[in-house]
mmCIF file of C-alpha atoms in Angstrom:
data_model
loop_
_atom_site.group_PDB
_atom_site.id
_atom_site.type_symbol
_atom_site.label_atom_id
_atom_site.label_comp_id
_atom_site.label_asym_id
_atom_site.label_seq_id
_atom_site.Cartn_x
_atom_site.Cartn_y
_atom_site.Cartn_z
ATOM 1 C CA MET A 1 49.490 27.417 -2.880
ATOM 2 C CA ASN A 2 47.238 26.825 -5.860
ATOM 3 C CA PHE A 3 44.641 24.120 -6.684
ATOM 4 C CA VAL A 4 47.298 22.109 -8.576
ATOM 5 C CA THR A 5 49.547 22.109 -5.588
ATOM 6 C CA VAL A 6 46.741 20.861 -3.250
ATOM 7 C CA MET A 7 45.761 17.973 -5.605
ATOM 8 C CA ALA A 8 49.449 17.039 -5.830
ATOM 9 C CA ALA A 9 49.622 16.833 -2.119
ATOM 10 C CA ALA A 10 46.490 14.761 -1.972
ATOM 11 C CA ALA A 11 47.766 12.432 -4.539
ATOM 12 C CA ALA A 12 51.151 11.907 -2.632
ATOM 13 C CA ALA A 13 49.371 11.237 0.589
ATOM 14 C CA PRO A 14 49.425 7.577 1.676
ATOM 15 C CA ALA A 15 46.094 5.535 0.827
ATOM 16 C CA GLY A 16 43.507 6.187 3.473
ATOM 17 C CA ASP A 17 45.374 9.268 4.746
ATOM 18 C CA SER A 18 44.156 11.816 2.371
ATOM 19 C CA PRO A 19 43.781 15.276 3.962
ATOM 20 C CA TYR A 20 40.723 15.918 1.766
ATOM 21 C CA GLY A 21 38.672 12.763 2.217
ATOM 22 C CA ILE A 22 35.387 12.301 3.964
ATOM 23 C CA THR A 23 37.033 10.913 7.124
ATOM 24 C CA GLN A 24 39.379 13.856 7.441
ATOM 25 C CA ALA A 25 36.383 16.235 6.680
ATOM 26 C CA LEU A 26 34.352 14.572 9.566
ATOM 27 C CA LYS A 27 37.379 14.877 11.977
ATOM 28 C CA GLU A 28 37.816 18.597 11.209
ATOM 29 C CA GLY A 29 34.093 19.144 11.583
ATOM 30 C CA GLY A 30 34.017 17.782 15.100
ATOM 31 C CA VAL A 31 31.067 16.546 17.132
ATOM 32 C CA ILE A 32 28.410 18.469 14.948
ATOM 33 C CA SER A 33 29.579 17.103 11.638
ATOM 34 C CA ILE A 34 29.871 13.522 12.990
ATOM 35 C CA ALA A 35 26.388 13.720 14.674
ATOM 36 C CA THR A 36 24.913 15.056 11.464
ATOM 37 C CA PHE A 37 26.484 12.292 9.370
ATOM 38 C CA THR A 38 25.396 9.621 11.761
ATOM 39 C CA ILE A 39 21.804 10.845 11.817
ATOM 40 C CA LEU A 40 21.662 10.922 8.043
ATOM 41 C CA VAL A 41 23.133 7.406 7.640
ATOM 42 C CA GLY A 42 20.589 6.121 10.234
ATOM 43 C CA MET A 43 17.818 7.677 8.416
ATOM 44 C CA SER A 44 18.967 6.014 5.122
ATOM 45 C CA ILE A 45 19.252 2.518 6.779
ATOM 46 C CA PHE A 46 15.859 2.642 8.348
ATOM 47 C CA SER A 47 14.190 4.008 5.158
ATOM 48 C CA PHE A 48 15.520 1.035 3.163
ATOM 49 C CA TYR A 49 14.543 -1.423 5.971
ATOM 50 C CA ILE A 50 11.030 -0.089 5.836
ATOM 51 C CA LEU A 51 10.960 -0.151 2.096
ATOM 52 C CA PHE A 52 11.862 -3.851 1.895
ATOM 53 C CA THR A 53 9.667 -5.029 4.780
ATOM 54 C CA LYS A 54 6.593 -3.234 3.360
ATOM 55 C CA LEU A 55 7.250 -4.591 -0.053
ATOM 56 C CA PHE A 56 7.366 -8.129 1.338
ATOM 57 C CA GLU A 57 4.258 -7.456 3.339
ATOM 58 C CA GLN A 58 2.429 -6.085 0.416
ATOM 59 C CA GLN A 59 3.469 -8.864 -1.949
ATOM 60 C CA LYS A 60 2.156 -11.405 0.457
ATOM 61 C CA ILE A 61 -1.331 -9.838 0.397
ATOM 62 C CA ILE A 62 -1.239 -9.651 -3.457
ATOM 63 C CA SER A 63 -0.465 -13.355 -3.513
ATOM 64 C CA GLN A 64 -3.310 -14.062 -1.070
ATOM 65 C CA GLY A 65 -5.667 -12.142 -3.337
ATOM 66 C CA LYS A 66 -4.843 -14.534 -6.189
ATOM 67 C CA LYS A 67 -5.797 -17.459 -4.108
ATOM 68 C CA VAL A 68 -9.080 -15.893 -3.268
ATOM 69 C CA ARG A 69 -9.887 -15.273 -6.864
ATOM 70 C CA SER A 70 -8.681 -18.825 -7.859
ATOM 71 C CA GLY A 71 -10.920 -21.001 -5.511
ATOM 72 C CA PHE A 72 -12.419 -19.165 -2.480
ATOM 73 C CA TRP A 73 -15.917 -18.810 -3.951
ATOM 74 C CA ASN A 74 -16.143 -22.386 -5.237
ATOM 75 C CA SER A 75 -16.391 -23.669 -1.520
ATOM 76 C CA PRO A 76 -19.667 -24.924 -0.434
ATOM 77 C CA ASN A 77 -19.757 -22.710 2.728
ATOM 78 C CA LEU A 78 -17.804 -19.745 4.271
ATOM 79 C CA LYS A 79 -16.085 -21.907 6.865
ATOM 80 C CA ASP A 80 -14.625 -24.344 4.281
ATOM 81 C CA ALA A 81 -13.657 -21.407 2.151
ATOM 82 C CA ALA A 82 -11.792 -19.856 5.023
ATOM 83 C CA THR A 83 -9.558 -23.045 5.374
ATOM 84 C CA LYS A 84 -8.173 -22.387 1.927
ATOM 85 C CA LEU A 85 -6.716 -18.967 3.033
ATOM 86 C CA ASP A 86 -3.416 -18.672 5.030
ATOM 87 C CA GLN A 87 -3.942 -18.420 8.742
ATOM 88 C CA ARG A 88 -2.534 -15.181 9.200
ATOM 89 C CA SER A 89 -3.472 -13.535 5.896
ATOM 90 C CA ALA A 90 -5.421 -10.265 5.538
ATOM 91 C CA TYR A 91 -8.238 -11.989 3.623
ATOM 92 C CA ARG A 92 -8.539 -14.713 6.313
ATOM 93 C CA ALA A 93 -8.742 -11.978 8.961
ATOM 94 C CA ILE A 94 -11.757 -10.440 7.134
ATOM 95 C CA VAL A 95 -13.474 -13.769 6.821
ATOM 96 C CA ASP A 96 -12.791 -14.642 10.394
ATOM 97 C CA ASP A 97 -14.071 -11.247 11.528
ATOM 98 C CA ALA A 98 -17.287 -11.697 9.396
ATOM 99 C CA LEU A 99 -17.977 -15.099 11.058
ATOM 100 C CA VAL A 100 -17.545 -13.650 14.536
ATOM 101 C CA ALA A 101 -19.737 -10.756 13.709
ATOM 102 C CA GLN A 102 -22.531 -13.127 12.293
ATOM 103 C CA ASP A 103 -22.348 -15.279 15.521
ATOM 104 C CA GLN A 104 -22.284 -12.145 17.877
ATOM 105 C CA HIS A 105 -25.410 -10.757 16.169
ATOM 106 C CA GLY A 106 -27.652 -13.327 17.441
ATOM 107 C CA LYS A 107 -26.307 -12.730 21.072
ATOM 108 C CA LEU A 108 -27.141 -9.169 21.279
ATOM 109 C CA THR A 109 -29.806 -8.207 23.809
ATOM 110 C CA ASN A 110 -31.085 -5.363 21.831
ATOM 111 C CA PRO A 111 -30.169 -6.499 18.340
ATOM 112 C CA ILE A 112 -29.577 -3.900 15.563
ATOM 113 C CA ASP A 113 -30.192 -4.656 12.009
ATOM 114 C CA GLN A 114 -27.973 -7.432 10.756
ATOM 115 C CA HIS A 115 -26.916 -5.549 7.528
ATOM 116 C CA ASP A 116 -25.638 -2.619 9.603
ATOM 117 C CA TRP A 117 -23.865 -4.762 12.194
ATOM 118 C CA MET A 118 -22.094 -6.792 9.471
ATOM 119 C CA ALA A 119 -21.122 -3.717 7.472
ATOM 120 C CA ASN A 120 -19.667 -1.931 10.511
ATOM 121 C CA SER A 121 -17.762 -5.116 11.579
ATOM 122 C CA LEU A 122 -16.406 -5.548 8.055
ATOM 123 C CA ALA A 123 -15.420 -1.904 7.762
ATOM 124 C CA ARG A 124 -13.534 -2.103 11.072
ATOM 125 C CA SER A 125 -11.629 -5.197 10.005
ATOM 126 C CA GLN A 126 -10.776 -3.619 6.630
ATOM 127 C CA GLY A 127 -9.616 -0.437 8.442
ATOM 128 C CA SER A 128 -7.319 -2.372 10.775
ATOM 129 C CA ILE A 129 -5.581 -3.944 7.800
ATOM 130 C CA GLY A 130 -5.117 -0.528 6.196
ATOM 131 C CA ALA A 131 -3.662 0.948 9.321
ATOM 132 C CA ARG A 132 -1.212 -1.970 9.530
ATOM 133 C CA LEU A 133 -0.122 -1.388 5.850
ATOM 134 C CA GLY A 134 0.429 2.277 6.569
ATOM 135 C CA GLU A 135 2.795 1.521 9.447
ATOM 136 C CA GLY A 136 6.341 3.106 8.857
ATOM 137 C CA LEU A 137 5.238 5.245 5.921
ATOM 138 C CA ALA A 138 5.166 8.349 8.176
ATOM 139 C CA PHE A 139 8.838 7.786 8.819
ATOM 140 C CA LEU A 140 9.589 7.677 5.136
ATOM 141 C CA ALA A 141 7.650 10.928 4.697
ATOM 142 C CA THR A 142 9.480 12.551 7.646
ATOM 143 C CA VAL A 143 13.050 11.489 6.235
ATOM 144 C CA GLY A 144 12.050 12.873 2.808
ATOM 145 C CA SER A 145 11.044 16.153 4.148
ATOM 146 C CA THR A 146 13.796 16.702 6.858
ATOM 147 C CA ALA A 147 16.957 14.959 5.450
ATOM 148 C CA PRO A 148 17.699 17.878 3.103
ATOM 149 C CA PHE A 149 17.384 20.415 6.047
ATOM 150 C CA ILE A 150 19.651 18.268 8.223
ATOM 151 C CA GLY A 151 22.249 18.197 5.438
ATOM 152 C CA LEU A 152 21.791 21.935 5.064
ATOM 153 C CA PHE A 153 22.626 22.223 8.700
ATOM 154 C CA GLY A 154 25.889 20.437 8.201
ATOM 155 C CA THR A 155 26.584 22.699 5.159
ATOM 156 C CA VAL A 156 26.098 25.873 7.250
ATOM 157 C CA VAL A 157 28.471 24.642 9.945
ATOM 158 C CA GLY A 158 31.042 23.780 7.274
ATOM 159 C CA ILE A 159 30.782 27.296 5.599
ATOM 160 C CA TYR A 160 30.972 28.891 9.120
ATOM 161 C CA ARG A 161 34.140 26.976 9.920
ATOM 162 C CA ALA A 162 35.614 27.932 6.489
ATOM 163 C CA LEU A 163 34.918 31.528 7.154
ATOM 164 C CA ILE A 164 36.674 31.372 10.625
ATOM 165 C CA LYS A 165 39.714 29.755 9.004
ATOM 166 C CA ILE A 166 39.815 32.550 6.444
ATOM 167 C CA GLY A 167 39.599 35.169 9.097
ATOM 168 C CA ALA A 168 42.284 33.445 11.258
ATOM 169 C CA SER A 169 44.784 33.106 8.460
ATOM 170 C CA GLY A 170 44.096 36.287 6.633
ATOM 171 C CA GLN A 171 44.046 34.579 3.255
ATOM 172 C CA ALA A 172 41.377 32.748 1.213
ATOM 173 C CA SER A 173 43.657 30.067 -0.022
ATOM 174 C CA ILE A 174 42.443 26.532 -1.270
ATOM 175 C CA SER A 175 44.411 24.854 1.508
ATOM 176 C CA THR A 176 42.532 26.876 4.097
ATOM 177 C CA VAL A 177 39.092 26.483 2.906
ATOM 178 C CA ALA A 178 39.183 23.086 1.062
ATOM 179 C CA GLY A 179 38.379 21.031 4.216
ATOM 180 C CA PRO A 180 35.486 22.890 5.584
ATOM 181 C CA VAL A 181 33.860 23.624 2.172
ATOM 182 C CA GLY A 182 34.463 19.877 1.309
ATOM 183 C CA GLU A 183 32.719 18.813 4.487
ATOM 184 C CA ALA A 184 29.792 21.289 3.657
ATOM 185 C CA LEU A 185 29.381 19.752 0.320
ATOM 186 C CA ILE A 186 29.514 16.291 1.690
ATOM 187 C CA MET A 187 26.696 17.086 4.052
ATOM 188 C CA THR A 188 24.587 18.661 1.310
ATOM 189 C CA ALA A 189 25.006 15.675 -1.072
ATOM 190 C CA LEU A 190 24.289 13.166 1.774
ATOM 191 C CA GLY A 191 21.038 14.982 2.710
ATOM 192 C CA LEU A 192 19.723 14.676 -0.931
ATOM 193 C CA VAL A 193 20.967 10.955 -1.226
ATOM 194 C CA VAL A 194 18.860 10.155 1.941
ATOM 195 C CA ALA A 195 15.805 12.256 1.119
ATOM 196 C CA VAL A 196 15.273 11.307 -2.568
ATOM 197 C CA PRO A 197 14.988 7.505 -2.129
ATOM 198 C CA ALA A 198 12.847 8.068 0.813
ATOM 199 C CA VAL A 199 10.307 10.186 -1.133
ATOM 200 C CA LEU A 200 10.274 7.675 -4.038
ATOM 201 C CA ALA A 201 9.692 4.770 -1.775
ATOM 202 C CA TYR A 202 6.830 6.493 0.167
ATOM 203 C CA ASN A 203 5.008 7.433 -3.045
ATOM 204 C CA TRP A 204 5.457 3.954 -4.455
ATOM 205 C CA LEU A 205 4.262 2.226 -1.359
ATOM 206 C CA ILE A 206 1.267 4.490 -1.007
ATOM 207 C CA ARG A 207 0.287 3.643 -4.592
ATOM 208 C CA ARG A 208 0.638 -0.110 -3.948
ATOM 209 C CA ASN A 209 -1.427 0.307 -0.669
ATOM 210 C CA LYS A 210 -4.264 1.951 -2.501
ATOM 211 C CA SER A 211 -4.363 -0.837 -5.074
ATOM 212 C CA ILE A 212 -4.399 -3.375 -2.283
ATOM 213 C CA MET A 213 -7.235 -1.669 -0.392
ATOM 214 C CA GLU A 214 -9.354 -1.467 -3.551
ATOM 215 C CA ASP A 215 -9.062 -5.353 -3.897
ATOM 216 C CA LEU A 216 -9.926 -5.817 -0.213
ATOM 217 C CA ALA A 217 -12.869 -3.410 -0.529
ATOM 218 C CA ALA A 218 -14.180 -5.359 -3.371
ATOM 219 C CA PHE A 219 -13.707 -8.765 -1.462
ATOM 220 C CA THR A 220 -15.350 -7.237 1.492
ATOM 221 C CA ASN A 221 -18.374 -6.167 -0.492
ATOM 222 C CA ASP A 222 -18.705 -9.605 -2.066
ATOM 223 C CA LEU A 223 -18.407 -11.199 1.325
ATOM 224 C CA HIS A 224 -21.104 -8.907 2.729
ATOM 225 C CA GLY A 225 -23.616 -9.859 0.002
ATOM 226 C CA TYR A 226 -22.703 -13.553 0.491
ATOM 227 C CA ILE A 227 -23.486 -13.404 4.213
ATOM 228 C CA MET A 228 -26.567 -11.315 3.921
ATOM 229 C CA SER A 229 -28.108 -13.662 1.111
ATOM 230 C CA GLU A 230 -27.080 -16.871 3.018
ATOM 231 C CA GLY A 231 -24.857 -17.866 0.155
ATOM 232 C CA LYS A 232 -27.107 -17.088 -2.730
ATOM 233 C CA VAL A 233 -25.111 -14.043 -3.819
ATOM 234 C CA LYS A 234 -21.558 -14.487 -4.620
ATOM 235 C CA PRO A 235 -19.141 -13.822 -7.592
ATOM 236 C CA SER A 236 -19.203 -16.473 -10.245
ATOM 237 C CA MET A 237 -16.041 -18.189 -11.274
ATOM 238 C CA ASN A 238 -14.997 -18.638 -14.837
ATOM 239 C CA ALA A 239 -12.895 -21.453 -16.230
ATOM 240 C CA SER A 240 -9.561 -19.688 -15.392
ATOM 241 C CA GLY A 241 -10.556 -19.300 -11.794
ATOM 242 C CA ALA A 242 -11.007 -15.568 -11.806
ATOM 243 C CA ALA A 243 -14.176 -13.971 -10.393
ATOM 244 C CA ALA A 244 -16.596 -12.917 -12.946
ATOM 245 C CA ALA A 245 -19.088 -10.162 -11.968
ATOM 246 C CA GLY A 246 -22.746 -10.796 -12.449
ATOM 247 C CA SER A 247 -23.927 -7.409 -13.073
ATOM 248 C CA SER A 248 -26.089 -6.455 -16.032
ATOM 249 C CA SER A 249 -23.368 -4.185 -17.562
ATOM 250 C CA VAL A 250 -20.839 -7.041 -17.563
ATOM 251 C CA ALA A 251 -23.458 -9.398 -19.052
ATOM 252 C CA ARG A 252 -24.166 -7.018 -21.738
ATOM 253 C CA GLY A 253 -20.383 -6.449 -22.467
ATOM 254 C CA ALA A 254 -20.052 -10.229 -22.857
ATOM 255 C CA GLN A 255 -22.893 -10.404 -25.277
ATOM 256 C CA THR A 256 -21.396 -7.699 -27.338
ATOM 257 C CA ARG A 257 -17.992 -9.428 -27.331
ATOM 258 C CA SER A 258 -19.614 -12.701 -28.488
ATOM 259 C CA GLY A 259 -21.303 -11.025 -31.510
ATOM 260 C CA THR A 260 -24.894 -11.228 -30.008
ATOM 261 C CA ALA A 261 -26.814 -8.189 -29.521
ATOM 262 C CA PRO A 262 -28.758 -7.819 -26.198
ATOM 263 C CA THR A 263 -32.425 -8.824 -26.409
ATOM 264 C CA PRO A 264 -34.621 -5.783 -26.511
ATOM 265 C CA ALA A 265 -37.106 -5.271 -23.677
ATOM 266 C CA GLY A 266 -40.556 -6.819 -24.440
ATOM 267 C CA THR A 267 -39.263 -9.406 -26.850
ATOM 268 C CA GLN A 268 -38.201 -12.150 -24.248
ATOM 269 C CA PRO A 269 -39.934 -15.462 -24.692
ATOM 270 C CA LEU A 270 -42.866 -15.638 -22.335
ATOM 271 C CA THR A 271 -43.067 -18.363 -19.620
ATOM 272 C CA THR A 272 -46.177 -20.104 -18.481
ATOM 273 C CA GLY A 273 -48.193 -18.222 -16.192
ATOM 274 C CA GLN A 274 -47.142 -14.756 -17.381
ATOM 275 C CA THR A 275 -48.490 -12.111 -19.569
ATOM 276 C CA SER A 276 -46.579 -10.173 -22.150
ATOM 277 C CA THR A 277 -45.972 -7.497 -19.631
ATOM 278 C CA GLY A 278 -44.206 -9.900 -17.289
ATOM 279 C CA GLN A 279 -47.286 -10.124 -14.893
ATOM 280 C CA GLN A 280 -48.596 -13.387 -13.650
ATOM 281 C CA ALA A 281 -51.842 -14.328 -15.298
ATOM 282 C CA GLY A 282 -54.674 -15.390 -13.138
ATOM 283 C CA GLY A 283 -57.056 -18.384 -13.396
ATOM 284 C CA THR A 284 -55.842 -21.480 -15.281
ATOM 285 C CA GLY A 285 -52.191 -20.244 -15.388
ATOM 286 C CA THR A 286 -52.094 -20.239 -19.244
ATOM 287 C CA THR A 287 -50.029 -17.716 -21.238
ATOM 288 C CA THR A 288 -51.936 -14.695 -22.227
ATOM 289 C CA VAL A 289 -50.513 -12.819 -25.319
ATOM 290 C CA ASP A 290 -51.928 -9.775 -26.805
ATOM 291 C CA ARG A 291 -51.443 -10.439 -30.689
ATOM 292 C CA ARG A 292 -52.985 -7.151 -32.008
#
């Protein structure tokens, strides 16, 4: 019996009763093949479940970040600003933890520096959010690294069964080895189909988590400065609602883009009560200028 004969027999078989289909291959493989197939399918289902749930969670935090940039820092105080955020949002959790830490610092019997206390509290809050974002990613990494080997196990079992059939029949015909070899190839392909999406999803989610944590770190730093300065230090908001940094480098960049060069040191207009070196003049408070 050659390959053409085998294919003709498969074509002549009733629909759903092919002797060389995946169902028949699993039946011939027995408990080991069925168990391997079930494990791989279960891994695939849980991998896609984790992928979609983490994407939903990440997108929710990204949307919350847009709300923070659009109006959080325009509020008169921190408590009013917190009411603009969603109750169960990551940014709201950081703000609430900061308010709690600020209140607890005054109750310490042996108080430490407020700067250190607030920094530790905000770091702990940010770390808990990062841990929550990383939940489930270990499973994706495990699936990506083990699924090919689980499929390979099914492949080895299928090849072993094919060799047993060859030895029992005394001939290596296609009809003898087609079932076990087909079963082995199915397991190999299934292991790769499960592993590749898991690896891609893991790398993608890790990259998105890194971007989210960078935004949270920037917000935490701004919040720390706001609390330590009693509201005097905070990101300014431009017309579009986005936070504009107040650093000198950003200011210099804005001057360059507007076509105005930065004012050289020592040429700033002098104010009343200051010398040309920027020191306060004594006596009458008039401006002292060296015009040599």
